[in-house]
Coordinates of C-alpha atoms in Angstrom, one line a residue:
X290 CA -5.2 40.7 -13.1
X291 CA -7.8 42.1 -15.5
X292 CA -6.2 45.6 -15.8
X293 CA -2.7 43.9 -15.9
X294 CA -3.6 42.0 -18.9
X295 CA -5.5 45.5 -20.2
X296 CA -2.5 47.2 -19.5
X297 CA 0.1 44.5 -21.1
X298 CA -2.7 43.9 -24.5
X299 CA -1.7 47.2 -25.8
X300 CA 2.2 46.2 -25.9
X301 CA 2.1 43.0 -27.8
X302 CA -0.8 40.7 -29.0
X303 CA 1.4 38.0 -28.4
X304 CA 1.4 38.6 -24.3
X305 CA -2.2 39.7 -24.5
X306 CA -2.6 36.0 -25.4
X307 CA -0.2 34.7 -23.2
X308 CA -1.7 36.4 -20.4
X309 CA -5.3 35.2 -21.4
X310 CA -3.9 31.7 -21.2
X311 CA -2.6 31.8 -17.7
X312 CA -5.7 33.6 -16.8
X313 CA -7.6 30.5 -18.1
X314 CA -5.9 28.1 -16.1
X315 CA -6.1 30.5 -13.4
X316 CA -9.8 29.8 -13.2
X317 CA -9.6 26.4 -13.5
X318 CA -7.4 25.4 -10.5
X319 CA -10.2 28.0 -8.8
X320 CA -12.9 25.7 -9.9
X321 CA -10.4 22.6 -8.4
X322 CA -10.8 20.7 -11.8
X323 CA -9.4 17.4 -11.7
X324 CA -7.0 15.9 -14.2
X325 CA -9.6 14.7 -17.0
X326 CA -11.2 18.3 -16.8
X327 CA -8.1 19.9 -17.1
X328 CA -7.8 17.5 -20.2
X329 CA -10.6 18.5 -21.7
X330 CA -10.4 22.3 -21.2
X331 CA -6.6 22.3 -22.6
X332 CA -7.7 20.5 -25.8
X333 CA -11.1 23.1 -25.9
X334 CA -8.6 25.9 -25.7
X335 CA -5.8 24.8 -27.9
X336 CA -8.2 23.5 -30.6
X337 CA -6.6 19.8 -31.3
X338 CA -6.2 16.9 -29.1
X339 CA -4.3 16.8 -25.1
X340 CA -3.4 14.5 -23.0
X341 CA -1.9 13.8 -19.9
X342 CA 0.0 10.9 -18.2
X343 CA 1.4 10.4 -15.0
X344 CA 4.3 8.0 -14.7
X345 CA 3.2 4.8 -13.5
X346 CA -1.2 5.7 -13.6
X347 CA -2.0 3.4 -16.5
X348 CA -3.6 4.7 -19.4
X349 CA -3.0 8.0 -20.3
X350 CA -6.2 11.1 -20.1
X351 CA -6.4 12.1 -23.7
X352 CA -9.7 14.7 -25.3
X353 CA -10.1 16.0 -28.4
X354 CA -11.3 19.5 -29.0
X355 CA -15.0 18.4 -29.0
X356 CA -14.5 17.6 -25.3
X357 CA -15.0 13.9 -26.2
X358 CA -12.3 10.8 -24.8
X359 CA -10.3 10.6 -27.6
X360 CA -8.8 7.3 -28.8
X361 CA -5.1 6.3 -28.5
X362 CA -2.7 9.3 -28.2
X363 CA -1.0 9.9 -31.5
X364 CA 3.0 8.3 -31.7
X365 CA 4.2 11.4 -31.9
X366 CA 2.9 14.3 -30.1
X367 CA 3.6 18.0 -32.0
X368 CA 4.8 19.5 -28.4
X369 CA 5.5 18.3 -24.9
X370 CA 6.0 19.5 -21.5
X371 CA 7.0 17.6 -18.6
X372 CA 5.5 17.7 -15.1
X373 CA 7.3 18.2 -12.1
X374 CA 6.5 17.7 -8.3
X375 CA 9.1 18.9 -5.9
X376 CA 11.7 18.7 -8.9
X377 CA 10.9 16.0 -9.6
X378 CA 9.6 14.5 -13.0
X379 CA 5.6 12.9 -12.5
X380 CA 4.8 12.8 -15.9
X381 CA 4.2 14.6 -19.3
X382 CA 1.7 16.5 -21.3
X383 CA 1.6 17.3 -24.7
X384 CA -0.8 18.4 -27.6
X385 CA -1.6 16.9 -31.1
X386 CA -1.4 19.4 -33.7
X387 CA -1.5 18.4 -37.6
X388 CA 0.2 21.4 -38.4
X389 CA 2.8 24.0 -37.4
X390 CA 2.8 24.5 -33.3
X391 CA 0.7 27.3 -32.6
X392 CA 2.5 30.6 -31.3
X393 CA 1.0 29.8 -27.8
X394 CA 1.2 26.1 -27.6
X395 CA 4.9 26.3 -25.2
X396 CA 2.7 28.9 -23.4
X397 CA -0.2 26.6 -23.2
X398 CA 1.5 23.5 -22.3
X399 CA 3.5 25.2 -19.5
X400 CA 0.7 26.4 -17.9
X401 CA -1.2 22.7 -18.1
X402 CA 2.1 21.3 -16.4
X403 CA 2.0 23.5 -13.2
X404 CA -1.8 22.7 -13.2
X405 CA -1.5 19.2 -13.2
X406 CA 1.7 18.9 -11.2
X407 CA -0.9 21.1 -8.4
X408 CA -4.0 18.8 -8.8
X409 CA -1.9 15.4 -8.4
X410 CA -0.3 17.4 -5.3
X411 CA -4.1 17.9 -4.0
X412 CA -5.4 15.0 -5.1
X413 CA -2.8 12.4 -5.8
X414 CA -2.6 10.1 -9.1
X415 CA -5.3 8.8 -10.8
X416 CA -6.1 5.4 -8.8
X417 CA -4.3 2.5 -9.8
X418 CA -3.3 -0.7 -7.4
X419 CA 0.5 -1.7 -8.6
X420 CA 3.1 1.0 -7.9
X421 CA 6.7 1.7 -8.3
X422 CA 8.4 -0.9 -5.9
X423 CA 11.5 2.1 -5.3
X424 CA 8.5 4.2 -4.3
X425 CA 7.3 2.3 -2.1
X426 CA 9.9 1.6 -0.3
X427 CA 11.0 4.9 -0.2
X428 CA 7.4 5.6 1.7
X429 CA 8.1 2.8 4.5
X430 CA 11.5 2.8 4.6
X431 CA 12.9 4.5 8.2
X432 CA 16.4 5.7 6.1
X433 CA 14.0 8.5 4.6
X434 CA 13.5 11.5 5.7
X435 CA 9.9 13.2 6.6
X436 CA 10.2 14.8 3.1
X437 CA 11.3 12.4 1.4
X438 CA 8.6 10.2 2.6
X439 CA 5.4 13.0 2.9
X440 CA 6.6 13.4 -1.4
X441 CA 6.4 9.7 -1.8
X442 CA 3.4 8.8 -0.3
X443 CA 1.9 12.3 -2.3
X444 CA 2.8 10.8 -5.5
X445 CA 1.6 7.2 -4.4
X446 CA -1.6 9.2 -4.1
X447 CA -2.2 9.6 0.0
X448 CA -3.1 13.0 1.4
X449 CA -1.0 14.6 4.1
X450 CA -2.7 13.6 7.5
X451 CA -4.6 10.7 6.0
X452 CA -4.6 7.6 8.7
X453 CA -2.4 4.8 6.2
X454 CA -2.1 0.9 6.8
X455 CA 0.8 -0.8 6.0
X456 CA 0.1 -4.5 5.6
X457 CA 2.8 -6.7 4.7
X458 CA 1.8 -10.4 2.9
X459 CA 2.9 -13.7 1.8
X460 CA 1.3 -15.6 -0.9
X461 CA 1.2 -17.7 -4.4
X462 CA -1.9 -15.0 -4.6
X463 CA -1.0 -12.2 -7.4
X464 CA -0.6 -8.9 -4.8
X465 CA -2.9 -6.9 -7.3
X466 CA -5.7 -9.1 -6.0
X467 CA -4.6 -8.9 -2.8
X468 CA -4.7 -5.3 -2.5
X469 CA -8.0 -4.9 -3.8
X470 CA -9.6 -7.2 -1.8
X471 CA -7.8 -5.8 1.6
X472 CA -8.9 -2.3 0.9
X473 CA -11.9 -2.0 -2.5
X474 CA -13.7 1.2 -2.1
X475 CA -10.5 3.7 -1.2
X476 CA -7.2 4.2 -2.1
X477 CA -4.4 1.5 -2.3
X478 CA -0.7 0.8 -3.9
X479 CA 1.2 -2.6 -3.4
X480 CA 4.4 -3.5 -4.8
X481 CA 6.7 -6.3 -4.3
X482 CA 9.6 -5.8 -1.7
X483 CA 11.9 -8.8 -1.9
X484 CA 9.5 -12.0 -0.9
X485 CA 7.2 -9.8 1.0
X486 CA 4.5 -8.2 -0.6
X487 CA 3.6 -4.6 0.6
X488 CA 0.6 -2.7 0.5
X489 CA -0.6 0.8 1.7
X490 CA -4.2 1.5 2.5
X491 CA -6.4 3.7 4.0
X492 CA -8.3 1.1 5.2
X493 CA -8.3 -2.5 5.6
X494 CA -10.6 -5.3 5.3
X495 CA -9.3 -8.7 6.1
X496 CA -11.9 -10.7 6.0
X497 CA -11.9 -9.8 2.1
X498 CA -8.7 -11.6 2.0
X499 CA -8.4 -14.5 -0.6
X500 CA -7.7 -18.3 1.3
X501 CA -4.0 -18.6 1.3
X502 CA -2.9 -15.3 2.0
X503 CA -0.6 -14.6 5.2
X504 CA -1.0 -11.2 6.2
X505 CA 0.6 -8.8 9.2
X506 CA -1.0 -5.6 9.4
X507 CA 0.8 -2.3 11.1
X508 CA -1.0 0.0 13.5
X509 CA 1.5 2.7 14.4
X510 CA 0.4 6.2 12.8
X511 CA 4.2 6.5 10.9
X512 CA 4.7 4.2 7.6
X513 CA 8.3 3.5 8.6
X514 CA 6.9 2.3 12.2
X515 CA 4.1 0.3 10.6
X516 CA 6.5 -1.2 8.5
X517 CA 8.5 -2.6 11.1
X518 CA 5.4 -3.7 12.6
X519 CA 3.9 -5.7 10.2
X520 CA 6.6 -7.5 9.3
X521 CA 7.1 -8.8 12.4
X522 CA 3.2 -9.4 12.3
X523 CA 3.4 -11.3 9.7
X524 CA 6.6 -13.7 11.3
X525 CA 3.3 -14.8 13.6
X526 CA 0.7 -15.9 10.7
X527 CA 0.4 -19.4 10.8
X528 CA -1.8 -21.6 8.3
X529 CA -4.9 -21.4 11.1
X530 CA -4.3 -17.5 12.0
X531 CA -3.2 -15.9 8.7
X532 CA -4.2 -13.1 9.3
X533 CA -2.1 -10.9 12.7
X534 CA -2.7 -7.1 13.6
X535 CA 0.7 -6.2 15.7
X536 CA -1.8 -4.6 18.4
X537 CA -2.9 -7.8 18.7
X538 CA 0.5 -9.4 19.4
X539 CA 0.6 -7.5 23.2
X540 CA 3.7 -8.9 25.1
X541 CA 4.1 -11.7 22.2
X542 CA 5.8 -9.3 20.0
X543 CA 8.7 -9.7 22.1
X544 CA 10.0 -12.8 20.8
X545 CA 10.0 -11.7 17.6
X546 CA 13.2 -9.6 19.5
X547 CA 15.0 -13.1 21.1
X548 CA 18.2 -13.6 19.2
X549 CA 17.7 -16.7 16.8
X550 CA 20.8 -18.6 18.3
X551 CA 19.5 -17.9 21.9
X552 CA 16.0 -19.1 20.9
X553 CA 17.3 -22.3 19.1
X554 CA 19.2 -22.9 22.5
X555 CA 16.5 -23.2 24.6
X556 CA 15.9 -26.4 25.4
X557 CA 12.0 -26.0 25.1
X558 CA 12.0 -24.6 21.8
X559 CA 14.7 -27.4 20.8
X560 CA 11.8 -30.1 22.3
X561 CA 9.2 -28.7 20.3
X562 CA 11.6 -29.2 17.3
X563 CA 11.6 -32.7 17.6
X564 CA 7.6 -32.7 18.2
X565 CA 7.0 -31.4 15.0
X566 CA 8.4 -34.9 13.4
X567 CA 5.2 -35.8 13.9
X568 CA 2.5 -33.5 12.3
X569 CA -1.0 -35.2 14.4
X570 CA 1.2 -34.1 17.6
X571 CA 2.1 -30.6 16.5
X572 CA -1.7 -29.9 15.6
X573 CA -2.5 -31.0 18.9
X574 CA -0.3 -29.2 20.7
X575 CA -1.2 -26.2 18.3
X576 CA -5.1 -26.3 19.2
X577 CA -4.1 -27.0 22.7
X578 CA -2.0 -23.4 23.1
X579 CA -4.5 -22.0 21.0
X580 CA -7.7 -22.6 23.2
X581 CA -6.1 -23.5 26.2
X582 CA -9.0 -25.6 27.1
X583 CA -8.7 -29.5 26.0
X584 CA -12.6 -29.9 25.3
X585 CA -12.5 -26.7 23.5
X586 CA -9.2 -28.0 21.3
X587 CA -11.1 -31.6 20.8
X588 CA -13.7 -29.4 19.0
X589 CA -11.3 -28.0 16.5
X590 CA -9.9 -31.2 15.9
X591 CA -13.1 -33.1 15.9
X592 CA -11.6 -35.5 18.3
X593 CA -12.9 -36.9 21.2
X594 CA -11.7 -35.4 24.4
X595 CA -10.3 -38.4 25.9
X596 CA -8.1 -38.8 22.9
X597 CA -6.7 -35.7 23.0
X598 CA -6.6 -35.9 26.6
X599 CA -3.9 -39.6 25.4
X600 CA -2.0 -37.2 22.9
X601 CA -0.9 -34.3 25.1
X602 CA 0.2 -36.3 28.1
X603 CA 2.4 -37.8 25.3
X604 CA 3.6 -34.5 24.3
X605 CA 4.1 -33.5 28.0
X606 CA 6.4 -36.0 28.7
X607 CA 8.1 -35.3 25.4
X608 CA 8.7 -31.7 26.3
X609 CA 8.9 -32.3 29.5
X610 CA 6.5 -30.3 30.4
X611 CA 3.5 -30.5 32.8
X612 CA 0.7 -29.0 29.7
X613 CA -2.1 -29.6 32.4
X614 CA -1.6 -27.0 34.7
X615 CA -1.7 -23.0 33.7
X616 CA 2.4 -23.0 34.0
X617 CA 2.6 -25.7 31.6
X618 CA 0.5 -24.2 29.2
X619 CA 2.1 -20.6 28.8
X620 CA 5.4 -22.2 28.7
X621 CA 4.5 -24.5 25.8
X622 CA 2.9 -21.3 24.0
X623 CA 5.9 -19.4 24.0
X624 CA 8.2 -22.3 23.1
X625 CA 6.0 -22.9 20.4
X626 CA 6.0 -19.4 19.0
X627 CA 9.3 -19.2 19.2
X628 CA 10.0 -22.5 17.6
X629 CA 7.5 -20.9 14.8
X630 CA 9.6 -17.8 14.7
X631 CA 12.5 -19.7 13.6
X632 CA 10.7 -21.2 10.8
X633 CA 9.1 -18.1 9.7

């Protein structure tokens, strides 16, 4: 490269510069500089302030010559370059001179492009928790295809290969908090996808969740599959299990596949319909299914046992179904999950 630029000096001082440019940034992605030092080095070389700014990342990384953060980028910048990822368009960067551009700036700023387009493909995006909902769902969605979907998720700011969590939630909670909580020390995006809120980790960590928050968390190794699977996850949360893994599910997650007419047909899940009128009955049944034990669901309703003992052979007769005996019970559990199916 050295006796190129030797070789090319004596033609033109203009492409001796030129070369010594891309030479510089040469070095840099050598070093693996990340975004802010590539800032810094740009507005060091170009002697007035850079800056850099990724569509969707926040506040923009901005240095003046010194090497020092500088304050608010200027309203108008004296040249500009866009950066592109896989054609397409990430972000921008661009220089603040008070005079005349210099005669290498278009050089300069070309070069910075490519470099930060390759350091947001090695790295990903400067971390932020909101992202582009159309992003997002272009990650998860099983209408993509594997390119589509690896440039997504490079852009949201995941590395190729990296184990992801797809979680999807319901809640009054603002999703930003949500996010943060489920996953605080590594990366995470969360966007909004109709009423469901959907967020991408590389890890998870439910019992950081705020109360209130229903959650159904995906464990297949694809996004689109995870998708799918918390979603239907999530169609199991109830108010005293908010929080469902789909591995968790086992042969459960089948309902979630029972045609809704067929499943409002069933004469047990049409019974446990008309024991929900009364909510001290549903709870009881609901602790019941949940523990399968009477003493144990006495506990959780801080009941005696003989009282709940009165309520179930009520609800028994009302379903019509014999809740004593290990039959009994399992058939009760899946009418009642189904019944909360419908409802979800």
């Amino acid at each position: 490269m050295e006796a190129l630029a030797a070789r090319l000096s004596q033609l033109d001082s203009h492409v001796e510069g030129a070369i010594r440019v891309v030479m510089f940034y040469d070095t840099l992605m050598r070093r693996r500089v990340d975004l802010p030092a590539l800032a810094r080095a740009s507005a060091g070389l170009a002697e007035c302030p850079a800056g850099i700014r990724l569509h969707g990342a926040g506040r923009p990384i901005h240095f003046s010559p010194d090497g020092t953060a500088a304050s608010a980028p200027a309203p108008t910048a004296s040249s500009t370059a866009p950066i592109t990822l896989d054609e397409e368009e990430i972000g921008a960067v661009w220089l603040e001179r008070t005079g005349p551009a210099g005669p290498l700036d278009e050089v300069l700023l070309d070069r910075l492009a490519i470099a930060a387009a390759a350091v947001v493909e090695r790295y990903g995006p400067a971390r932020t928790t909101m992202a582009d909902p159309a992003l997002v769902e272009l990650a998860i969605s099983g209408d993509s295809d594997a390119a589509a979907r690896a440039r997504a998720l490079r852009l949201l700011g995941f590395a190729t290969g990296v184990p992801l969590r797809v979680v999807a939630v319901r809640s009054s909670v603002p999703l930003d908090r949500i996010s943060a909580a489920l996953c605080p020390d590594r990366p995470v995006k969360a966007a909004p996808l109709g009423d469901v809120g959907v967020v991408l980790a590389s890890a998870v960590a439910v019992d950081r969740l705020p109360a209130g928050v229903r959650a159904g968390i995906g464990t297949a190794d694809s996004p689109e599959r995870s998708w799918g699977e918390a979603r239907t996850a999530l169609r199991f949360a109830t108010e005293r299990r908010p929080v469902v893994r789909y591995d968790g599910l086992g042969a459960l997650a089948l309902l979630a596949q029972v045609p809704q007419d067929a499943a409002r047909g069933n004469a047990d899940v049409a019974a446990i319909g008309l024991v929900a009128g009364a909510p001290e009955d549903l709870e009881t049944l609901e602790a019941y299914c949940a523990t399968g034990s009477l003493r144990r669901a006495a506990d959780r309703l801080h009941l005696h046992h003989s009282s709940v003992a009165r309520r179930l052979d009520l609800i028994g007769k009302a379903l019509g179904i014999e809740l004593t005996t290990p039959a009994g019970l399992i058939r009760a559990t899946l009418a009642l999950t189904a019944w909360r199916l419908l409802d979800s």
